[in-house]
Short mmCIF file of C-alpha atoms in Angstrom, two decimals:
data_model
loop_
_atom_site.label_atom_id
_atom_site.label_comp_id
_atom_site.label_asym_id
_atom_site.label_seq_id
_atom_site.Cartn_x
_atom_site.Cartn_y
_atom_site.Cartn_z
CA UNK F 1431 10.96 4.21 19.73
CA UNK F 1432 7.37 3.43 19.62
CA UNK F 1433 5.50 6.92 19.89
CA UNK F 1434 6.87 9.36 17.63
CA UNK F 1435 6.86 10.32 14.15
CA UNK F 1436 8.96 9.18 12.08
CA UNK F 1437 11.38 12.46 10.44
CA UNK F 1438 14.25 12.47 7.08
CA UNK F 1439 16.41 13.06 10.02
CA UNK F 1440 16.05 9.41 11.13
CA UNK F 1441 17.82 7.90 7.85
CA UNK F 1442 21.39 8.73 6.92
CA UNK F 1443 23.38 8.16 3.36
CA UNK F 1444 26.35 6.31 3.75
CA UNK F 1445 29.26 5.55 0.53
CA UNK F 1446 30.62 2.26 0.74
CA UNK F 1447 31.87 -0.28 -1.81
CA UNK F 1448 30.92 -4.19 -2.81
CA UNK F 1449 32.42 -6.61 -3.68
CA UNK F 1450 34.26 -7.01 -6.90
CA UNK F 1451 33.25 -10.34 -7.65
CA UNK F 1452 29.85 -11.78 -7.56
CA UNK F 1453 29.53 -15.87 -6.79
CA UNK F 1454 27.34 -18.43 -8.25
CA UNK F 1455 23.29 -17.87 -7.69
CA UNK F 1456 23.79 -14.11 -7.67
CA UNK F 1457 23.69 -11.08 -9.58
CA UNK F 1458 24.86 -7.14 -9.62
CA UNK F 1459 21.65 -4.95 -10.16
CA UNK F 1460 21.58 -1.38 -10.49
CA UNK F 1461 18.54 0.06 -8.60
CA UNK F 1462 15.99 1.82 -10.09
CA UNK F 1463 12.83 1.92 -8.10
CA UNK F 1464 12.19 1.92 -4.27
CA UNK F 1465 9.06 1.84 -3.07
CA UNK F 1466 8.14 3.85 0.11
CA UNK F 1467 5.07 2.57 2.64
CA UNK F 1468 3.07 2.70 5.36
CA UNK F 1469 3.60 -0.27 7.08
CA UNK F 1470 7.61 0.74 6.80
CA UNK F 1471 6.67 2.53 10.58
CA UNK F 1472 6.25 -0.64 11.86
CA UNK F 1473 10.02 -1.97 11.17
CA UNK F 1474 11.43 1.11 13.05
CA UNK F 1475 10.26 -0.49 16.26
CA UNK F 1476 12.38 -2.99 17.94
CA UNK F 1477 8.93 -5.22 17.81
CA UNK F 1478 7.23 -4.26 14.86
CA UNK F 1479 3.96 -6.03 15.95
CA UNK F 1480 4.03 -8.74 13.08
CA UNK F 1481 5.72 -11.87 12.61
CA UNK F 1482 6.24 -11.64 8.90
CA UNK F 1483 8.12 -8.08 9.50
CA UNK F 1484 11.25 -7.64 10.90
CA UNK F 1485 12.52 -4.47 12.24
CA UNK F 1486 15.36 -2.26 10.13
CA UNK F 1487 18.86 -2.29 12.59
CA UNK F 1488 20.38 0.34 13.47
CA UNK F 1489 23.05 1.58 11.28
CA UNK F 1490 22.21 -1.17 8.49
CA UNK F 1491 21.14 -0.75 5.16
CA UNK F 1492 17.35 -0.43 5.31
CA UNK F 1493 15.19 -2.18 2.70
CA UNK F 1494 11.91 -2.79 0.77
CA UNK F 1495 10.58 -3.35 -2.32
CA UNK F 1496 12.27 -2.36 -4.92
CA UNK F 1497 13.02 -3.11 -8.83
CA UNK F 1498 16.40 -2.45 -10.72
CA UNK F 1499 18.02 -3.74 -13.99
CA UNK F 1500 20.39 -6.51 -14.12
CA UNK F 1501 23.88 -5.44 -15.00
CA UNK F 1502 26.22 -8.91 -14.02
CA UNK F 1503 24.33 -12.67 -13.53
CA UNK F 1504 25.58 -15.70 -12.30
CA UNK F 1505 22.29 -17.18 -12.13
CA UNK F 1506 20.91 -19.60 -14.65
CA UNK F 1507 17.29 -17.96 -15.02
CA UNK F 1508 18.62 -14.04 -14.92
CA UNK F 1509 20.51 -12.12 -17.92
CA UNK F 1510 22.05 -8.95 -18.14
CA UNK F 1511 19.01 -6.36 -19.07
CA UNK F 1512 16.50 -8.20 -17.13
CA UNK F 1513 14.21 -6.01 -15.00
CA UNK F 1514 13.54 -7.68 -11.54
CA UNK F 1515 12.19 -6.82 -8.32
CA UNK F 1516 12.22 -7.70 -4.66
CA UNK F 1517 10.64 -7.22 -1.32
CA UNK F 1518 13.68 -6.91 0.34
CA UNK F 1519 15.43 -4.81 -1.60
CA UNK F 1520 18.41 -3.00 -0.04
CA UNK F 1521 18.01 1.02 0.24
CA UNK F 1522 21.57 1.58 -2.29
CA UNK F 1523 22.22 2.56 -5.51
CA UNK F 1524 23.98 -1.12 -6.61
CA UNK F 1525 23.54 -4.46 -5.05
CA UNK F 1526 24.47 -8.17 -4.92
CA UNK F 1527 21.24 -9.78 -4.45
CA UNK F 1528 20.46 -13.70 -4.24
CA UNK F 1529 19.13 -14.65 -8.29
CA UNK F 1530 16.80 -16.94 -6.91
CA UNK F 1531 15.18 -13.83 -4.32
CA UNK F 1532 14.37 -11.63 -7.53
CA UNK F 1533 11.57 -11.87 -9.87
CA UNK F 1534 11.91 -10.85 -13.52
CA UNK F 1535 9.84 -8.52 -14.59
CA UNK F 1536 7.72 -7.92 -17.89
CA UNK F 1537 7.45 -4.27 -18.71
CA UNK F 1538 5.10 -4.60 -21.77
CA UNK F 1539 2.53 -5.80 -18.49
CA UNK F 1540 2.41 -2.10 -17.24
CA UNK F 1541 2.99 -0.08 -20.91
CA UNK F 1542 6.76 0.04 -19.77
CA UNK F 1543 6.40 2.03 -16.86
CA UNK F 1544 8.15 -0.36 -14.59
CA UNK F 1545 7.54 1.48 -11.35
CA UNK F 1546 3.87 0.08 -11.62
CA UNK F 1547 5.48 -2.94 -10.43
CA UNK F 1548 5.58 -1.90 -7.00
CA UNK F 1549 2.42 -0.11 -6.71
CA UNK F 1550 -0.46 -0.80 -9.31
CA UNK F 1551 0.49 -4.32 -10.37
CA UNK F 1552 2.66 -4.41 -7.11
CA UNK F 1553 1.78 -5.52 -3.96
CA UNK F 1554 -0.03 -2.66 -3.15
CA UNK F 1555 -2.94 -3.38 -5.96
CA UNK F 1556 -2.59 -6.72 -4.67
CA UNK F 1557 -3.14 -5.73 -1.48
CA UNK F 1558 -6.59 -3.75 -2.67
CA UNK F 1559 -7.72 -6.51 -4.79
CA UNK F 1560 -7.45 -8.79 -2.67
CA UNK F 1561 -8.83 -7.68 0.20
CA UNK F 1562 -11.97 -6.55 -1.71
CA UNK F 1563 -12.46 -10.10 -3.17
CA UNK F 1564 -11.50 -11.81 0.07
CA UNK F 1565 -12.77 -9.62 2.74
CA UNK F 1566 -15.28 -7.34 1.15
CA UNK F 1567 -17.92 -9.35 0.25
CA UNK F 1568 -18.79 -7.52 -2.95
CA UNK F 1569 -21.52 -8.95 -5.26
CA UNK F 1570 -22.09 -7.31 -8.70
CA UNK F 1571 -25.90 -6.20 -8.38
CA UNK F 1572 -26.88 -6.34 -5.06
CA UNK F 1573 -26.60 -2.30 -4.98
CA UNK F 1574 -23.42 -2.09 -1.88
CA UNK F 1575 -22.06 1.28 -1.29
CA UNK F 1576 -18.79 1.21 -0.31
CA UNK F 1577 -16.01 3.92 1.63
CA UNK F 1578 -12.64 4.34 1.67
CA UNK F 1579 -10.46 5.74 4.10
CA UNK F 1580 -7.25 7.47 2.89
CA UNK F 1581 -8.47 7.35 -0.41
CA UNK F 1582 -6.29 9.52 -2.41
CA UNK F 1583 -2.98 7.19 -1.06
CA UNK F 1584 -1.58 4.37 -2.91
CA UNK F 1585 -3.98 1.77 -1.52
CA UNK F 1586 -6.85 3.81 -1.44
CA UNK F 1587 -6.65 5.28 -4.63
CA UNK F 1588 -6.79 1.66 -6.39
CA UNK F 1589 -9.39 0.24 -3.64
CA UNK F 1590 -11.94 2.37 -4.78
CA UNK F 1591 -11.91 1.40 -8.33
CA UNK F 1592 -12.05 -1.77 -8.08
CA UNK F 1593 -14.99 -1.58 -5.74
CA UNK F 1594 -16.00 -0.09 -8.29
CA UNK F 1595 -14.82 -2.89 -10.96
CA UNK F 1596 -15.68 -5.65 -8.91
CA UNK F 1597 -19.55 -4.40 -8.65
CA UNK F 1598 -19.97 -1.77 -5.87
CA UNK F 1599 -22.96 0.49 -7.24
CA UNK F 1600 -21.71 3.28 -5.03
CA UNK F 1601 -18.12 4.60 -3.70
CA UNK F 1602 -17.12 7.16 -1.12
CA UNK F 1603 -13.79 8.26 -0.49
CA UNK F 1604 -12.36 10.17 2.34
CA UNK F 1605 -9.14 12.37 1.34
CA UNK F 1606 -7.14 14.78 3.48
CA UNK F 1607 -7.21 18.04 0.63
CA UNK F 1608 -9.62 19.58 -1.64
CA UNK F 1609 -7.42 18.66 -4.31
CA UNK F 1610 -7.82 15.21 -3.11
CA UNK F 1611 -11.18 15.06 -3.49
CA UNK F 1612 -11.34 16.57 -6.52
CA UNK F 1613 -8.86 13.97 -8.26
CA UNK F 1614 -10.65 11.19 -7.01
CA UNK F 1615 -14.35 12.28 -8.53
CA UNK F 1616 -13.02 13.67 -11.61
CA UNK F 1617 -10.25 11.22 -12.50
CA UNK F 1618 -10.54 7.98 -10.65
CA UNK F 1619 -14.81 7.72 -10.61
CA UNK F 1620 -14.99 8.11 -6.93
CA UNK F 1621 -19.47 9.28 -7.48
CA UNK F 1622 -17.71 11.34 -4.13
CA UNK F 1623 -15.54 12.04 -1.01
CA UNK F 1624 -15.06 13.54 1.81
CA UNK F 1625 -12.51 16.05 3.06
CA UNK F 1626 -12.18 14.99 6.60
CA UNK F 1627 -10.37 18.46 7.65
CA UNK F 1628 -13.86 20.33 6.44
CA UNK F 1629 -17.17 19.91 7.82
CA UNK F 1630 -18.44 17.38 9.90
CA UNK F 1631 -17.89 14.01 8.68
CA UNK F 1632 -20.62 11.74 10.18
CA UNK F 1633 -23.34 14.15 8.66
CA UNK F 1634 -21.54 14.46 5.36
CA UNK F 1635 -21.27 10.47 5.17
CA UNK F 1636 -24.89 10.06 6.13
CA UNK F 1637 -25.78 12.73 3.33
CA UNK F 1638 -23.64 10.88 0.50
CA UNK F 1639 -24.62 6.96 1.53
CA UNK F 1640 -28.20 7.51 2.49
CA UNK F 1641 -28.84 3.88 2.45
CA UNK F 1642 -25.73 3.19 4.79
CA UNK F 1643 -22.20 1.76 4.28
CA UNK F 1644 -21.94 -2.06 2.93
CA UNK F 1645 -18.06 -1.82 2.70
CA UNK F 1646 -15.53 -0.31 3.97
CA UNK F 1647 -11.99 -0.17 3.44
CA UNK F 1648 -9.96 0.65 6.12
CA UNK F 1649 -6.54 2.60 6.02
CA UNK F 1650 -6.53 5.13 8.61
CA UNK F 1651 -8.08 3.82 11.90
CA UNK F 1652 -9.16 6.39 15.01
CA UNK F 1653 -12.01 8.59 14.64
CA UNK F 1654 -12.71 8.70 10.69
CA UNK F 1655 -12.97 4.52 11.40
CA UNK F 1656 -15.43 4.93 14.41
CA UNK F 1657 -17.26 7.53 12.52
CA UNK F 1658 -17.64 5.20 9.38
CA UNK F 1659 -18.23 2.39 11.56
CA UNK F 1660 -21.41 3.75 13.39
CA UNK F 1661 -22.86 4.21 10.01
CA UNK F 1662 -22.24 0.64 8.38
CA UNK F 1663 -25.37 -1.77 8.08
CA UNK F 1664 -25.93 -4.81 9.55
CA UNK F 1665 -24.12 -7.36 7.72
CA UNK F 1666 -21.88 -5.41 6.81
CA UNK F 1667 -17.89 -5.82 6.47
CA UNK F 1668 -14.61 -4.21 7.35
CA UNK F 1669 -11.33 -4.55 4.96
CA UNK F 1670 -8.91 -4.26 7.73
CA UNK F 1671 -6.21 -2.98 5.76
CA UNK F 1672 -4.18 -0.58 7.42
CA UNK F 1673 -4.25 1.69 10.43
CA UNK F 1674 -1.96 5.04 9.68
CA UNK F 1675 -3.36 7.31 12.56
CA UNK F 1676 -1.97 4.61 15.25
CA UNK F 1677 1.24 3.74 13.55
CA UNK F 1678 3.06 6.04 15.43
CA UNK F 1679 1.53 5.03 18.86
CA UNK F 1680 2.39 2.65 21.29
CA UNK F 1681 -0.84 0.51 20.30
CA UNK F 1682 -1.29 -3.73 19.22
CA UNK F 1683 -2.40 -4.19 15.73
CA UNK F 1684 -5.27 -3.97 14.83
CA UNK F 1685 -6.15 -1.26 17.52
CA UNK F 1686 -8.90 -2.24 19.68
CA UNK F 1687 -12.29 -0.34 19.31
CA UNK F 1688 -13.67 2.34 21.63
CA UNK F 1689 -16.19 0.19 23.79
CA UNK F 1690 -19.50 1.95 22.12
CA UNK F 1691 -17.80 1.13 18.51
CA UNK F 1692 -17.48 -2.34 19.02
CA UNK F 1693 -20.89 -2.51 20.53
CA UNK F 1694 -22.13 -1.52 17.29
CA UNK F 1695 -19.81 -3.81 15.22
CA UNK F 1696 -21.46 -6.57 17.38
CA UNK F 1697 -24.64 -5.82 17.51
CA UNK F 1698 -24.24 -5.63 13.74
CA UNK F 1699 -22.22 -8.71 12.64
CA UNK F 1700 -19.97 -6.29 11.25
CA UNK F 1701 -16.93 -8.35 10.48
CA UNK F 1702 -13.35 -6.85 10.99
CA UNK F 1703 -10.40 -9.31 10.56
CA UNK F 1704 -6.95 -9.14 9.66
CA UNK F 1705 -5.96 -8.87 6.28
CA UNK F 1706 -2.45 -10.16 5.31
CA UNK F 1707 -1.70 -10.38 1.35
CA UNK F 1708 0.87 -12.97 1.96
CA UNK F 1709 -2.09 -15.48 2.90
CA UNK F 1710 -3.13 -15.78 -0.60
CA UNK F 1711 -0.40 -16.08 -2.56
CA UNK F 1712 -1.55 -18.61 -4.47
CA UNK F 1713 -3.87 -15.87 -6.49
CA UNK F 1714 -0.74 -13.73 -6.75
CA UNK F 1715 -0.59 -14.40 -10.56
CA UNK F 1716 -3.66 -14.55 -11.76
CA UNK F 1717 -4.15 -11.10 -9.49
CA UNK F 1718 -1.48 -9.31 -10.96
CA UNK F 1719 -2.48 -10.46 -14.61
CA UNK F 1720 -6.18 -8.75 -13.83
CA UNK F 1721 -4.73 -5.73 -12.37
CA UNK F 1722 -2.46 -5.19 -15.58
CA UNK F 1723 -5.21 -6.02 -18.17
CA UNK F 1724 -7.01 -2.94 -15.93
CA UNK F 1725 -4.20 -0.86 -16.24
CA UNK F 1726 -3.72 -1.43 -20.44
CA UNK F 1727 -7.62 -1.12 -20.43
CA UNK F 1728 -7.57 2.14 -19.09
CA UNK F 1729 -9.97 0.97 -16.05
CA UNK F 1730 -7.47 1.42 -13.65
CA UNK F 1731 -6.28 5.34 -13.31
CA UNK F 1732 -2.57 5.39 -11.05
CA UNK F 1733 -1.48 7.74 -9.62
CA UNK F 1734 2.36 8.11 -8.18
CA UNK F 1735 4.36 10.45 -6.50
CA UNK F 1736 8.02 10.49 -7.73
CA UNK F 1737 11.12 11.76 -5.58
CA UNK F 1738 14.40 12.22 -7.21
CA UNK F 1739 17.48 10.69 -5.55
CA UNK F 1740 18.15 7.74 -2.72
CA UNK F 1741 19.53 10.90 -0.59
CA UNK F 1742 15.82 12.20 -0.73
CA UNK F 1743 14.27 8.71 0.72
CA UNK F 1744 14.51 9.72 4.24
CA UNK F 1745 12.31 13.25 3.24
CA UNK F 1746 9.68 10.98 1.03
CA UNK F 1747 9.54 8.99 3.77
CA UNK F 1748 8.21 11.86 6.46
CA UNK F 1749 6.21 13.27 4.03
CA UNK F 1750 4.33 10.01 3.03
CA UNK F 1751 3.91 9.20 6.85
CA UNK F 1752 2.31 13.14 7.14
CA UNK F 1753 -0.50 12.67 4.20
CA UNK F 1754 1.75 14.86 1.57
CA UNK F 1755 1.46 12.65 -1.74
CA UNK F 1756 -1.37 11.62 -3.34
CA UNK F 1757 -1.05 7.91 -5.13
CA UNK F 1758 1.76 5.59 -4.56
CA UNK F 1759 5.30 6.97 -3.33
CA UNK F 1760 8.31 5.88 -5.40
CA UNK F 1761 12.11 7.27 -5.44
CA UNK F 1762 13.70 7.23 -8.64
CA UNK F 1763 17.12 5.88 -7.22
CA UNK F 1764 18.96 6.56 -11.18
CA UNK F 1765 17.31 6.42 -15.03
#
């Protein structure tokens, strides 16, 4: 349905077998890596609200991205060994998967920890890089503060530093836990953030970006958006990236704007358009090559959040939709 939230009860572990046999064009993989998201809410609708998702079926085999090792090929450009990774990849231990669907992997890219791959140097760095560069507006030197919403999450967490990278001169991060916080001053050069369950968050943000709000990357939606919004300077932009407070409300995407909000984002020229990653990508490579050379650097601090076991997908699920992990959420499917 919907309205609800989404619970480990919803997903189910089935045993089943495949076929013996592969044909030409594919290959066996054994998974390794599934990536859990977000935007996952959206395919448990019948209409998940976007053209370029379609919606899990019932009783079938749920999937995203994933990456797993190569253990039979029948395709000219895949060996047994290679890493690769896919957006569709089927929720299951093994798989016969289409050769020319997968793309290899090079785990020297990410200092061999492959589950970068679908976070970091995934789409989901993608997905902060890109919207900075292509919806941010940031210019090295001309002194932009920029705030993140659900800053401690896998987006978030990456969004901010390269903000920060890219030329912001100040970043504020709003976070759901102390702990949060903490991690993302101390380890990820946040100069601060917010705990939006302490305090009152208008006057904090007006304390910590005196001169107003130049950028801000959206995650959340609801109130911590309108708050943040009502603060941001004329001129200013919106990196429409996700919306997690509506997701599990019966609301189009992006959720309109409270009538005095978009007043202000109006009055202001404050743009606010859809971001979709799969509109650029023609940058994909040259994007993923930056985001590495951050991550061998040292520029780039990640953060993940690993769960044991496909039978615990359904549980990293709920608690990734309730705010539990901080950084990216993978499940180690087997080593």
């Amino acid at each position: 349905g919907k309205n609800g939230v989404p619970v480990a009860e919803n997903f189910r572990l089935e045993q089943s077998t495949i076929a013996d046999m592969i044909q030409a064009g594919q290959v066996r993989v054994r998974t390794l890596y599934l990536s859990v998201d977000p935007y996952m809410r959206c395919r448990m609708n019948e209409d998940t609200g976007s053209d370029y998702l379609l919606p899990w079926q019932l009783s079938e085999v749920a999937d995203g991205g994933g990456i797993g090792v190569v253990e039979e090929s029948k395709h000219d450009n895949l060996a047994k060994g290679d890493f690769v990774t896919s957006f569709s990849w089927p929720w299951q231990t093994v798989a016969i998967l289409d050769g020319s669907l997968l793309q290899k992997l090079v785990p020297q890219l990410v200092n061999g920890r492959l589950s970068y791959f679908l976070g970091a140097a995934g789409i989901t760095g993608l997905t902060a890089l890109l919207g900075i560069k292509e919806k941010g507006h940031v210019t090295a030197g001309a002194n932009q503060t920029m705030v993140v919403s659900g800053a401690a999450g896998a987006c978030g967490s990456l969004a901010g530093q390269i903000g920060r990278l890219e030329g912001c001169s100040r970043v504020v991060g709003i976070a759901g836990t102390d702990e949060k916080c903490s991690i993302l001053v101390q380890e990820m050069g946040f100069d601060a953030a917010i705990n939006y369950k302490k305090g009152n968050v208008a006057e904090q943000l007006r304390e910590l970006c005196p001169g107003g709000v130049d950028v801000y990357f959206d995650n959340v939606g609801g109130d911590i958006s309108d708050t943040v919004i009502s603060q941001m300077n004329q001129n200013s932009h919106i990196i429409l990236c996700g919306q997690i407070s509506q997701y599990n409300k019966d609301v189009p995407y992006p959720p309109p704007l409270p009538p005095d909000i978009e007043k202000i984002q109006k009055e202001r020229n404050i743009t606010r358009e859809r971001f979709l990653v799969l509109n650029y990508m023609d940058k994909q490579e040259a994007s993923i090559l930056q985001l590495c050379q951050w991550i061998q650097e040292g520029k780039l601090k990640v953060r993940e959040t690993v769960v044991e076991g496909l039978a615990n997908i359904g549980a990293a699920f709920q608690s990734m939709m309730n705010g539990g992990n901080i950084g990216k959420q993978i499940v180690s499917v087997s080593k």
